[in-house]
Amino acid sequence: MSRGCPMTKPSTHVVLESRVQLFSALSEAAELEHNLLCLYLYAAFSLKRTKEEGISAPQLDAVARWRQEILGIALEEMTHLVLVSNITVAVGASPNFMRPNFPVSPGFYPAALVIELAPFDLSTLEHFIYLERPAAREEEVHDGATFPHREQYVREAPVGRLMPHGGDYATVGGLYGDIRRSIETLSESVGEERFFARETARQVGPLDSQLPGLTLVTDRESAVRALDTIVTQGEGALTEDGSHFARFQAIAIEYRGLLQSDPSFVPGRPVARNPVMRRPLAPEGRVWIRNPLAVRCVDVADALYTFMLRVLVQVFTVEGRTPPSKRALLETSLDVMHAMASVAEAATYFSANDDTPAVRAGLSFAMVRSLAPLDGQAESALLAERLLQIAKGLDELQSELRRGGAPPSEGEPLERARALVDGCRERILAAPPTPAALPSVPFPPPLPAAELTGADIARGKSLTVSFDAKRCIHSRHCTTELPRVFRANTPGTWLFPDEAESELLAAVIRECPSGALQYERLDDRPAEPSPEVNLIHVQENGPYAVLADVDLGGRNVGYRVTLCRCGQSKNKPLCDGSHTAAQFKATGAPATLDATALSERGGRLRIDPTPNGPLALTGNVELCAGTGRIVLRTVAVRLCRCGHSKTKPLCDGSHVAAGFVSEGPATTTRGDAARPGE
């Protein structure tokens, strides 16, 4: 018998004969995606962070890349869980966010699937490769040596039964093949109109979340598309390139190379395998966490984990939820996940118990008995109440750390988690139950040209013209339409505002997409008007051209600005033309997402460049193709600015795996940039 292969070969596929049996298979698929998410996070949390932990600088660089890659894969597992939930809602059921506790006992899934929490090492990595293996690689890929298949059994799936059953499948992709065949067969026999619910309010789509690859499910075609996304991202479909299987394999190749150079290389901390918080009835293969600090740390992390699940349940089950409320909950779930990660990693610095002092603690991902939805009317109060309790737990943990003399660095992850929890509580309490107009907050007008610093300024009879070279993207409207005013490549003075009629000059300046050119009226004519329609044009292989009353990260930058979307600009979030040298490729004509008219089309547009993440937009805005065709009308959206999203222009979370770093001055200072036309 080959290592890692069960003695009994599972059946090739299971026939799901009814909608109820499909519900059961979808629930199992959700559990599997949920399990994989936890397994990958657990391994990532165990990776070392510093050279003081016994690894060299090059090894630490590799470990940091692996962490980012695994976190990116985990984010896609969250996408898979959401896609399965969307399909479940579309065919008439409520999604399943429950799962068995770790380690999963035999029988829950086919004998070929060993589901346990384990720290990162080569065997664990081989296990991940095995779990994600394509059907075509079924015979040649073996499980990790520390994941023996002790139990041999077959989960029979008899045909002609009314009750749901869990059949066998050799790979996770095999289960999705069964689900796909069932959806195609049942929708044909029942009729597609009757089989699918067309209402998507209880689903999560690309406009609701930045998770990579989301799609709403309304018919057979969209259901199959969602399933294809899961299989393609996981094991790979027509190609393995970019799949979880291929990405884990790449890590394993680099890992083995580093081991060959240094056999003592250990990238992970000695974190407990299958940690539990209560004395286990069956202690084999489990580690009981009893160290008081570790207990408190894991308890807080588990509380954050189950809170995240609770929030997702609310999103998918409460009827009549407004888009702002949905977005607030989804943003909360992601922030809570980040808080959980900080606390979970902090737990790996503590020993699990005195019996095995060398073994570190780890997040147990303990489940609660029920995740039944909260009453919609009491939702905000109950969620905020729970966040307050978790915040108190974090404070008590910090106090215990200080009393124990822990260095400040050990408390930093907990401080980050505390800040995220506070932000989530404020968001939950502030989320409007019904669509509401953006608040009217006093906001200063654009700075007059005379007050700009570091800009070229020329005062004419009717206009003062200013030029900020750091914002210029060389669209050349100025130098080609009014060459006597804008004399490029001229040493010294090069702006001559009186060489053109003032209204014509003002009109040409308003064509400057970057806002590098501004003007201030010196006569009684009106200043540049605020746009009546907020527009963002997606440039072919280039930046976002924004025309709106823009608040960029808390600063008014005027009515025109171009923002980087290739991820290469040295002047982030502004475009500096780096997309050309980087040969950035991205369509300027993405497919239409939602062209539904907005009740208001202008007003202030807030654009927040999130740290190492997307551009978060709040306000009325119409996203357009370069031709002007509407791509999306919305009041809130996250736009990719790392250049890696597979759903451009929307963010899909790819910045995590890509290791995108967003440092860069959001300034309007001139620096040493060139004049237009140079």
Coordinates of N, CA and C in Angstrom, one line a residue, residues 101 120 185 207 220 263 341 348 383 387 392 406 414 433 462 508 510 671:
N101 N -14.9 19.8 15.9 CA -13.7 20.3 16.6 C -12.5 19.4 16.1
F120 N 3.8 24.3 11.3 CA 4.4 24.3 9.9 C 5.7 23.5 10.0
T185 N -28.4 18.4 -13.0 CA -29.5 17.4 -13.2 C -30.7 17.9 -12.5
L207 N -19.2 43.3 -4.9 CA -19.4 44.6 -4.5 C -19.5 44.7 -2.9
R220 N -28.1 28.3 -13.1 CA -27.1 27.2 -13.3 C -25.7 27.7 -13.7
P263 N 20.8 21.6 7.1 CA 19.9 20.6 7.7 C 19.2 20.9 9.0
A341 N -5.8 36.7 14.4 CA -4.5 36.3 14.0 C -3.4 36.9 14.9
T348 N 1.5 31.6 20.6 CA 2.6 30.7 20.2 C 3.9 31.0 20.9
L383 N -24.0 42.2 19.3 CA -22.7 42.1 18.8 C -21.8 43.1 19.5
L387 N -18.3 42.3 21.7 CA -17.0 42.9 21.5 C -16.5 43.6 22.7
K392 N -12.5 43.6 27.0 CA -12.1 43.4 28.5 C -11.1 42.2 28.6
A406 N 6.7 40.7 31.0 CA 6.9 40.4 29.6 C 7.4 41.7 28.9
L414 N -1.3 42.2 20.9 CA -2.5 42.4 21.6 C -3.1 43.8 21.5
P433 N -29.4 51.2 9.7 CA -30.3 50.1 9.4 C -30.9 50.3 8.0
S462 N -6.1 87.6 -15.0 CA -7.3 87.1 -14.5 C -7.2 85.8 -13.8
V508 N -9.0 74.4 -20.3 CA -7.9 73.5 -20.6 C -7.3 73.0 -19.3
R510 N -8.9 72.5 -16.6 CA -9.9 71.5 -16.1 C -9.8 70.2 -16.8
G671 N 8.9 68.4 -5.7 CA 10.0 67.5 -5.8 C 10.8 67.8 -7.0

